[in-house]
Each structure stands twice: as structure tokens, then as C-alpha cells.
Coordinates of C-alpha atoms in Angstrom, one line a residue:
X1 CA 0.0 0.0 0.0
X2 CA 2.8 2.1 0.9
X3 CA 4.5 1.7 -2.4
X4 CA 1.4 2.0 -4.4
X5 CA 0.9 5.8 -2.7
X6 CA 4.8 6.7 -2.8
X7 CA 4.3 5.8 -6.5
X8 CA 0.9 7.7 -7.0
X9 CA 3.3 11.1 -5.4
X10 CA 6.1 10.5 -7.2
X11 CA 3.4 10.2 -10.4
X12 CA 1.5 13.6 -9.4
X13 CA 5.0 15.4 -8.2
X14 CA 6.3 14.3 -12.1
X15 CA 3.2 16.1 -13.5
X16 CA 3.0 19.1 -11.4
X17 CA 6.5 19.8 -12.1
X18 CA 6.2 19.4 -15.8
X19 CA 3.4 21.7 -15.5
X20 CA 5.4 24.1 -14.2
X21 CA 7.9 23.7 -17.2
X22 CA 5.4 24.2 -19.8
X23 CA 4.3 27.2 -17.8
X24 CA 7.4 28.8 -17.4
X25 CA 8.1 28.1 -20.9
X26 CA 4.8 30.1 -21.9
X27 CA 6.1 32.7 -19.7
X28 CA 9.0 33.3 -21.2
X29 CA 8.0 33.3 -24.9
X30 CA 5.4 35.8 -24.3
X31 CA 7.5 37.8 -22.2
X32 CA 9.0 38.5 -25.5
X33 CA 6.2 39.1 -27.5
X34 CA 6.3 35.8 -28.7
X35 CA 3.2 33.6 -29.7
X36 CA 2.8 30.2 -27.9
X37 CA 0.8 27.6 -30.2
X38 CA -2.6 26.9 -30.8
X39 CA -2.1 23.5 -29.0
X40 CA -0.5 25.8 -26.0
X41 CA -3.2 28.7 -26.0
X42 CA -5.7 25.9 -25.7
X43 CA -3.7 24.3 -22.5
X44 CA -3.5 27.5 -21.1
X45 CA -7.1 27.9 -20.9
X46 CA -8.0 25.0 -19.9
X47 CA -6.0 25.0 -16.8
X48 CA -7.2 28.7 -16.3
X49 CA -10.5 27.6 -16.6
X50 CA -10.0 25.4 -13.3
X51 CA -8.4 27.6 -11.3
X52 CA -11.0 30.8 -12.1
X53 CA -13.8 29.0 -12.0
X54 CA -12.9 28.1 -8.4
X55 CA -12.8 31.8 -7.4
X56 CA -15.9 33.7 -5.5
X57 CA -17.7 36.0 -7.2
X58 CA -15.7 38.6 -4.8
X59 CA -12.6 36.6 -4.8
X60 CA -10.7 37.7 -1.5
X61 CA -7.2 39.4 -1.8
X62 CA -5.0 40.4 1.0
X63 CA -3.0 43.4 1.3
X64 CA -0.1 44.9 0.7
X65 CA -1.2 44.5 -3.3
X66 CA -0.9 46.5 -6.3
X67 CA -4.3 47.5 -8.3
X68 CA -3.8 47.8 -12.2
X69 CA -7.1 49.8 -14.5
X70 CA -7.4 49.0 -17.7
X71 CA -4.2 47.3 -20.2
X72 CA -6.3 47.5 -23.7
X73 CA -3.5 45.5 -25.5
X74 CA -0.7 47.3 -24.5
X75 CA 1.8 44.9 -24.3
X76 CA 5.0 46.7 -24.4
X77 CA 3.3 49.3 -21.5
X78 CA 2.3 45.9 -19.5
X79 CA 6.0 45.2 -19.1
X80 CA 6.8 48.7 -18.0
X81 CA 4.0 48.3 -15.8
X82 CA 6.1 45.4 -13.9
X83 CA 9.3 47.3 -14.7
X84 CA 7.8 50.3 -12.2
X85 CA 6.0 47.7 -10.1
X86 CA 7.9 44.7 -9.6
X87 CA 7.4 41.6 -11.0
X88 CA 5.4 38.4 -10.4
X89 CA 5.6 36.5 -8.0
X90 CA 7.7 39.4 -5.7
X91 CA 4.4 41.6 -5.7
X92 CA 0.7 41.2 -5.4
X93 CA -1.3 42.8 -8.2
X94 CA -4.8 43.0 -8.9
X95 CA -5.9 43.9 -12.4
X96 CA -8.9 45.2 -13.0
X97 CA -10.3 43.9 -16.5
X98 CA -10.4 45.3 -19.9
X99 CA -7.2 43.6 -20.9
X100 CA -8.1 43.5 -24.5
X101 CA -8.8 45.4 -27.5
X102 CA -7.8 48.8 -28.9
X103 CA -4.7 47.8 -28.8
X104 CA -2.1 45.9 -30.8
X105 CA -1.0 43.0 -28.8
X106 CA -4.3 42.1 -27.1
X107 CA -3.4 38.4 -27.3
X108 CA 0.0 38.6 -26.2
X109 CA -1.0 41.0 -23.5
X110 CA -3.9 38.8 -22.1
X111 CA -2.5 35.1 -22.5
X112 CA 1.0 36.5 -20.4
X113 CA -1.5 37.8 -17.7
X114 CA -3.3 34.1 -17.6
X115 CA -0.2 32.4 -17.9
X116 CA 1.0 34.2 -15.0
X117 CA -2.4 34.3 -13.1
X118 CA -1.7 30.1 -13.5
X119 CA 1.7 29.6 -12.3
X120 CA 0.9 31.9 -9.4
X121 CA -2.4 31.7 -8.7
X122 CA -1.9 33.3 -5.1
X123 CA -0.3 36.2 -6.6
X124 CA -2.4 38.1 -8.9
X125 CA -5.9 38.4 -9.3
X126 CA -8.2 39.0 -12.4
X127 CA -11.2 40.7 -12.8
X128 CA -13.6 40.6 -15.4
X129 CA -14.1 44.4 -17.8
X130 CA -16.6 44.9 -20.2
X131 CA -14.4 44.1 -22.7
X132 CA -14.2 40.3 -22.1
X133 CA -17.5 39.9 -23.8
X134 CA -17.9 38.2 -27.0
X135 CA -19.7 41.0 -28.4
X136 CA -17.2 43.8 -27.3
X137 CA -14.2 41.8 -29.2
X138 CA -15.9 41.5 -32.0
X139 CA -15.8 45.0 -32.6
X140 CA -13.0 46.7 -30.6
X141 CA -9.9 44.3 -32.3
X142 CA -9.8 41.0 -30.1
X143 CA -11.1 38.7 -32.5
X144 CA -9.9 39.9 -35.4
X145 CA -6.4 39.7 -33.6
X146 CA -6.9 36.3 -33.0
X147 CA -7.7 35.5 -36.6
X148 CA -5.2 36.9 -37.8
X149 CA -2.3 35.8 -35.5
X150 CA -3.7 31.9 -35.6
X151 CA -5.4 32.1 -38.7
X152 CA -8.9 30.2 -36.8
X153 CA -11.4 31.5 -34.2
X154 CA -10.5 28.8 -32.0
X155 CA -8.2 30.8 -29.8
X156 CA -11.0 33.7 -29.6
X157 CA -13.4 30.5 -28.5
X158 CA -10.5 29.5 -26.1
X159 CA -10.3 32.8 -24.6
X160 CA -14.2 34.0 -23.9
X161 CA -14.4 30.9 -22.3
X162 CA -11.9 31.5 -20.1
X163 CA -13.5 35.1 -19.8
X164 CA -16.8 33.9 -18.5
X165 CA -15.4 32.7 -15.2
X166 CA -13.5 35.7 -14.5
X167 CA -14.5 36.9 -10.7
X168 CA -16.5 40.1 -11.2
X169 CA -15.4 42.0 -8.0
X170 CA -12.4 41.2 -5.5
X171 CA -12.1 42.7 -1.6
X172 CA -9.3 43.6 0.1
X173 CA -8.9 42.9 3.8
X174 CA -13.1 43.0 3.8
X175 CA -12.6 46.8 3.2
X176 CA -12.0 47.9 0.1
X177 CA -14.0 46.9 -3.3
X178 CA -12.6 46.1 -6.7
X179 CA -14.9 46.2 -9.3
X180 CA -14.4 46.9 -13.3
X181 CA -16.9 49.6 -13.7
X182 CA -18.9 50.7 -10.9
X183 CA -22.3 50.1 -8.7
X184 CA -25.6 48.6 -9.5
X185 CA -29.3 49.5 -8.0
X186 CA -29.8 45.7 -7.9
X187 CA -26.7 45.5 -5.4
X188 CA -27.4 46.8 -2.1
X189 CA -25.1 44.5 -0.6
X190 CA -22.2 42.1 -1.0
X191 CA -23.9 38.9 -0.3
X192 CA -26.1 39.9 -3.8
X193 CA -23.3 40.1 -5.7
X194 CA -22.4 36.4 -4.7
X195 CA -25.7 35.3 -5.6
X196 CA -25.3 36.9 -9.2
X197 CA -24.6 34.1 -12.1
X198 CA -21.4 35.1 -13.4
X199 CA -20.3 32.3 -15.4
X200 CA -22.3 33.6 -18.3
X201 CA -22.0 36.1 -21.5
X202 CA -21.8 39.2 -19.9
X203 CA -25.9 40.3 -20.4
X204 CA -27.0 43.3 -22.0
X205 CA -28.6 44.7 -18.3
X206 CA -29.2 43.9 -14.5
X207 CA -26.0 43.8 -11.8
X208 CA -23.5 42.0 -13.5
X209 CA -23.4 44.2 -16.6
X210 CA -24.2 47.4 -14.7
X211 CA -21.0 46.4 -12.5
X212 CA -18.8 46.1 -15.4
X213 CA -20.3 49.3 -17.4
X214 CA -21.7 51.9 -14.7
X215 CA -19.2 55.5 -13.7
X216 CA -19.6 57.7 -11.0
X217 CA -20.7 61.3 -11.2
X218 CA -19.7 64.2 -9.3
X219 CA -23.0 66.1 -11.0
X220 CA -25.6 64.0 -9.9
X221 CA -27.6 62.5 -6.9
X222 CA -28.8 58.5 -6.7
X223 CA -28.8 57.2 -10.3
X224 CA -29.4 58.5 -13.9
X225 CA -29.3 56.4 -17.5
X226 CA -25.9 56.4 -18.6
X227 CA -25.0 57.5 -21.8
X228 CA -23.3 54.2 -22.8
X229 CA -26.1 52.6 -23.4
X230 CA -25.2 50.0 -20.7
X231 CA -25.1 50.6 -17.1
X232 CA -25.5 53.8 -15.1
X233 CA -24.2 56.8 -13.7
X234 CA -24.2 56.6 -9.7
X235 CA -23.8 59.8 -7.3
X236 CA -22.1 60.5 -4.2
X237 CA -25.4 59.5 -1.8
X238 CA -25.4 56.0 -3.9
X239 CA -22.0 55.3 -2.5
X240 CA -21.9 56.2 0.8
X241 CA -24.9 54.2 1.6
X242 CA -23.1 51.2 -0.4
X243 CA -19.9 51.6 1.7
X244 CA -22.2 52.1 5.1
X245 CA -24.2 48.8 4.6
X246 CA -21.0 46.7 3.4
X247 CA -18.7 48.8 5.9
X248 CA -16.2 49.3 3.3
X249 CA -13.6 52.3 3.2
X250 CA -13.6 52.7 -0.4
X251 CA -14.3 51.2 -4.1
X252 CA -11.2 51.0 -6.8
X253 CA -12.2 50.6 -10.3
X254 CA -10.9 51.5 -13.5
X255 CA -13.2 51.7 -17.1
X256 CA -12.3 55.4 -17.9
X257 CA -9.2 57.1 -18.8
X258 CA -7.6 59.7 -16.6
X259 CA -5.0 61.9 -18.1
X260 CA -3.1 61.8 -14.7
X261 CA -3.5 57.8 -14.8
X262 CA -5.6 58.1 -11.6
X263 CA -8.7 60.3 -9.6
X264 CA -10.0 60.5 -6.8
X265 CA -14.1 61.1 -6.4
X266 CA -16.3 61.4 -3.9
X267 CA -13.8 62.6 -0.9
X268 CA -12.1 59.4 -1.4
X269 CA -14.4 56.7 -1.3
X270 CA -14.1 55.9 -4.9
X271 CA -10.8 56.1 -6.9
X272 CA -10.4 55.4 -10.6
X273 CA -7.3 53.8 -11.5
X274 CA -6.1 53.5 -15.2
X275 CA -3.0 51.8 -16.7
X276 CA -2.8 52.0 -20.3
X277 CA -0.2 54.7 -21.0
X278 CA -0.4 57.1 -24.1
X279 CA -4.0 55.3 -24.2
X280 CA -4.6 54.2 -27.9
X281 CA -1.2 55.4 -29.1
X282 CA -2.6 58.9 -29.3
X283 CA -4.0 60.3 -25.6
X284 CA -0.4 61.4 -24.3
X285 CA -1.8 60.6 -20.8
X286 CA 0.5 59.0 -18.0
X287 CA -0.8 55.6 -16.4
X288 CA -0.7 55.2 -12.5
X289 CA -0.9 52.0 -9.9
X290 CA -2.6 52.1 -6.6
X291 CA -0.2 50.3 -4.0
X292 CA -2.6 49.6 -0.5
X293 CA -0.1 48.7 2.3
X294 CA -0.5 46.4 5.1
X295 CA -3.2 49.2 7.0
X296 CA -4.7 49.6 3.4
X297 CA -2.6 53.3 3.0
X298 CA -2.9 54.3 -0.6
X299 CA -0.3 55.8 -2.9
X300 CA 0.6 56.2 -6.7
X301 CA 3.0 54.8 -9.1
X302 CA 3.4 56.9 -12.1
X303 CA 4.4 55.8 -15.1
X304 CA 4.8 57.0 -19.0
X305 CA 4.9 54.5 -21.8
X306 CA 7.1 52.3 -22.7
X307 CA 10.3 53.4 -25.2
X308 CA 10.0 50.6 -27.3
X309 CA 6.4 51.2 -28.4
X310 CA 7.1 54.1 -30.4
X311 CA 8.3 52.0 -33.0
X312 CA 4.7 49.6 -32.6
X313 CA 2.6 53.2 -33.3
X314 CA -0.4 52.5 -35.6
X315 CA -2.0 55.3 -37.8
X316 CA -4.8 52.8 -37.8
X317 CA -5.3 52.7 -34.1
X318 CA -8.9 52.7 -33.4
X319 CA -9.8 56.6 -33.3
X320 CA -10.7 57.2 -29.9
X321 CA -13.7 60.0 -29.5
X322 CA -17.1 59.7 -30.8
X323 CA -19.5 62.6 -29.9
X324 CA -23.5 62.3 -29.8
X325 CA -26.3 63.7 -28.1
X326 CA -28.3 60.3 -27.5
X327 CA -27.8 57.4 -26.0
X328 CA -26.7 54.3 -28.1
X329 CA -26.6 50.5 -28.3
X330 CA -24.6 48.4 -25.5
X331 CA -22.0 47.6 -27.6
X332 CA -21.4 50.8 -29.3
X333 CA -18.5 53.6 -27.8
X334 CA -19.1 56.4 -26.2
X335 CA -16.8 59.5 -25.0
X336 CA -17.0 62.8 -23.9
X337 CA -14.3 65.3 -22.5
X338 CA -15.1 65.9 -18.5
X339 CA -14.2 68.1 -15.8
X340 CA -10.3 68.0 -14.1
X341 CA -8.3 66.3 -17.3
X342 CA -10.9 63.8 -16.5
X343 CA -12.1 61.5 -20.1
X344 CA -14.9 59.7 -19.8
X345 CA -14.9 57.1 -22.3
X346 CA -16.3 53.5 -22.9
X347 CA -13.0 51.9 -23.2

């Protein structure tokens, strides 16, 4: 019996370990820029797809940790990103969705993040944007990426699968909540935003998509239609009764662009957080990092883009501002300049 079990570790040490290989392998090609195969991708998933679909709806993160906005493809900024903040598995980061489209390299950018999210699971958390949707790559570059680079649509397939069981929401130390976009009127409290169905298509309206698509307002009390079509716009009355009920400090979320890569609202209960430098390869804004220490103290990094991009530049970046006087479809852009350097943009 003995041998049977020392043979049965031995076995399961073997494959772990060879796990680990492959990962660090994956790693280190796309570290580079380099794509893994088709055969690789498709691995990658699939052992993403056990670990994330493991997580809470609020997956649980402990501080001291570093919160990332928005990446939009940005490979080259990415690894600045860990230049400026240290690297996995010596710091904590928490990124909060939107990791594709817009830009170049959204499948380099996303499959490093979920190679790394596998080898150290412990390390960094993911949280879902309203860009890992099906519908949102379809039009903002992701699929069309993936055609391209693999010449099939299996790798998109492979990837918004992986995207359904993204958590939705993570808390620090039970005080401070992560979300993508905003807050809901469904949500009153935590406990219904574990009871939401998350392993899904992100839907066209109710909690899940108004937490990946919703933006606070400085203008407004309680709630008003947002003019993206999805979500809503949520005042400063709607939050401190959310952060009473749920004795939070404060909410971290990313989903617009801030020229000074972060903001402040609402006498600090809610902070915006953005980290795609240069956004689009044309806003000449900075990106930041949030870094909460052990007694969830906040502060910045600041950081520009990366050198080497310069010579990735596009003239056939996606332009970046649409202006309209009515609302539109879900999964249409929206943008409008806003108070303080502040953009507000469906991104």
C-alpha cells in the first residue's frame, strides 16, 4: 500500500512539475512578444478555466497589493507596468479587466496575464471588464487579432471561455472593493453580488453588466441612464450608503481614462485607476498604480509608456472620441471630454 501511494506522489509530483515547465516556458515566450501555439493557448485555458472557476464572485485578496485599471492591449506598456511595479511572483497585483482590445497585442497581453495568473495563482488576481465579452471583441480588435495571429477562431473560443469565469469583483482585507466599472441598483449589498450568475456572456442589463459598465458622477444624486447605453451613472449619496451597509472604506475601479492615470471622487471613497499609457497610441496621458499597504494606506506609481512602443505606433489605431447627443446600443463607444483632465470614455 505504501509503495502504491509513494508511486501515486512520485506520479502527481512528475506532472506538477512538468506543469510548471510548460508554464514557465509560456512565460518566457510571451514575455517576448512571442506567440505560444494553438495547441499551447488551448492548454493555457484549460487550466485557467479550473483555477477561475474556483474563485468567489468577490474573490478575496489580502493586502499589501498592487491595483492595475485598464491594459487594452498594451503589451510593451504591460511590461513597463512590472518594470515600475515589480514583478510576479515578488508583488501582489490585482488587475482590474479590460485587458483586450484597442490595442495591438491584445493576445499577447492577455494570455501573459493568464499564464502568470496560473503559475501563481496566489499572486495576482483577475477581474472581469466589459471588454471580455464576445460582443465587445468583435468589434474593438480581439477577434480579429486572433484570426489573424492563428489564422482560426479557435483561440477567440479558447479565450471567452476563459472570460466567462473571470470573478466580477475582489475585496481587500473586507474593506476595500474592486470592481471593473462601478455600482448597480440591484446591489445593495455584498452577499447579492455572490448570488449573481457570473459564469455567463456578460448580459445586455441587471448587476452584473451594470457592475462592469456603470461610472460615478460628481454632478448627480442617486442614479441617472448612462450614456453608454449599458449601465448607469451613480452619485455620491449612492455610495456612501453602499460603503455604510457593506462597511467598506472605499471602491477601486478603472473603465475610464484619466489623463493623470488616476482620480480621486467622492472625498475618497471611490478612486479610478487606469493603466494603459499614451491610451490608444494617441492620448499622451501617464498611467498610474494604486499600492494599498498592510493598514490599506494608498499611494501612486506613475508611469509613462514604454520606449519601445514608439516603433509599434499605428496610424490605424482605433480613433478614440465619438461625440453624440443620445444614448446608443450596448455595444457601441461612447466618449465625452469631463471636468479635471478627466475623459470619460467606454473603453
Amino acid at each position: 500500500f505504501l509503495s502504491v501511494c509513494f508511486c501515486f506522489f512520485c506520479l502527481l509530483h512528475t506532472d506538477t512539475m512538468a506543469g510548471r515547465k510548460d508554464l514557465d516556458s509560456y512565460i518566457a515566450k510571451l514575455e517576448k512578444c512571442e506567440l505560444i501555439s494553438q495547441s499551447d493557448v488551448e492548454q493555457l485555458c484549460d487550466k485557467a478555466k479550473e483555477i477561475l472557476g474556483e474563485e468567489d464572485n468577490i474573490q478575496k485578496v489580502e493586502a499589501p497589493v498592487t491595483i492595475c485599471g485598464d491594459i487594452h492591449g498594451q503589451f510593451y506598456d504591460l511590461k513597463e507596468l512590472f518594470e515600475v511595479g515589480g514583478h510576479v511572483p515578488y508583488q501582489n497585483y490585482l488587475f482590474l479587466g479590460d485587458f483586450v482590445d484597442r490595442g495591438l497585442y491584445s493576445v499577447e497581453t492577455f494570455l501573459l496575464l493568464l499564464a502568470l495568473k496560473v503559475r501563481y495563482p496566489k499572486r495576482i488576481t483577475l477581474i472581469r471588464g466589459n471588454h471580455e465579452s464576445r460582443s465587445i471583441t468583435q468589434m474593438y480588435g480581439f477577434y480579429d487579432e486572433c484570426m489573424k495571429k492563428f489564422g482560426s477562431i479557435d483561440v477567440w473560443q479558447n479565450c471567452t471561455e476563459v472570460f466567462d469565469l473571470i470573478c466580477i469583483a475582489a475585496i481587500i482585507d473586507n474593506s476595500v472593493l474592486c470592481v471593473h466599472g462601478g455600482l448597480s441598483p440591484a446591489v445593495l449589498t455584498l452577499d447579492q453580488i455572490h448570488a449573481i450568475d457570473r459564469k455567463v456572456e456578460v448580459p445586455q442589463d441587471g448587476p452584473m453588466c451594470d457592475m462592469l459598465w456603470s461610472d460615478p458622477d460628481e454632478d448627480i444624486a442617486n442614479w441617472k441612464e448612462s450614456p453608454r447605453g449599458a449601465g448607469y451613472l451613480f452619485g455620491s449619496d449612492v455610495v456612501n450608503n453602499f460603503c455604510e451597509t457593506n462597511k467598506l472604506k472605499m471602491i477601486c475601479r478603472a473603465h475610464q481614462l484619466v489623463l493623470e492615470g488616476f482620480k480621486w471622487h467622492f472625498t475618497q471613497k471611490v478612486c479610478t485607476v487606469w493603466s494603459a499609457p499614451n491610451y490608444c497610441y494617441r492620448c499622451a496621458n501617464v498611467a498610474s498604480m494604486m499600492q494599498l499597504d498592510e493598514s490599506l494606506d494608498s499611494s501612486f506609481l506613475i508611469f509613462q509608456a514604454a520606449p519601445s512602443v514608439l516603433s509599434h505606433q499605428s496610424s490605424t489605431a482605433c480613433a478614440l472620441f465619438f461625440f453624440f447627443a443620445t444614448p446608443i446600443a450596448h455595444n457601441s463607444l461612447y466618449s465625452h471630454t469631463h471636468t479635471h483632465a478627466f475623459l470619460f470614455c467606454s473603453v
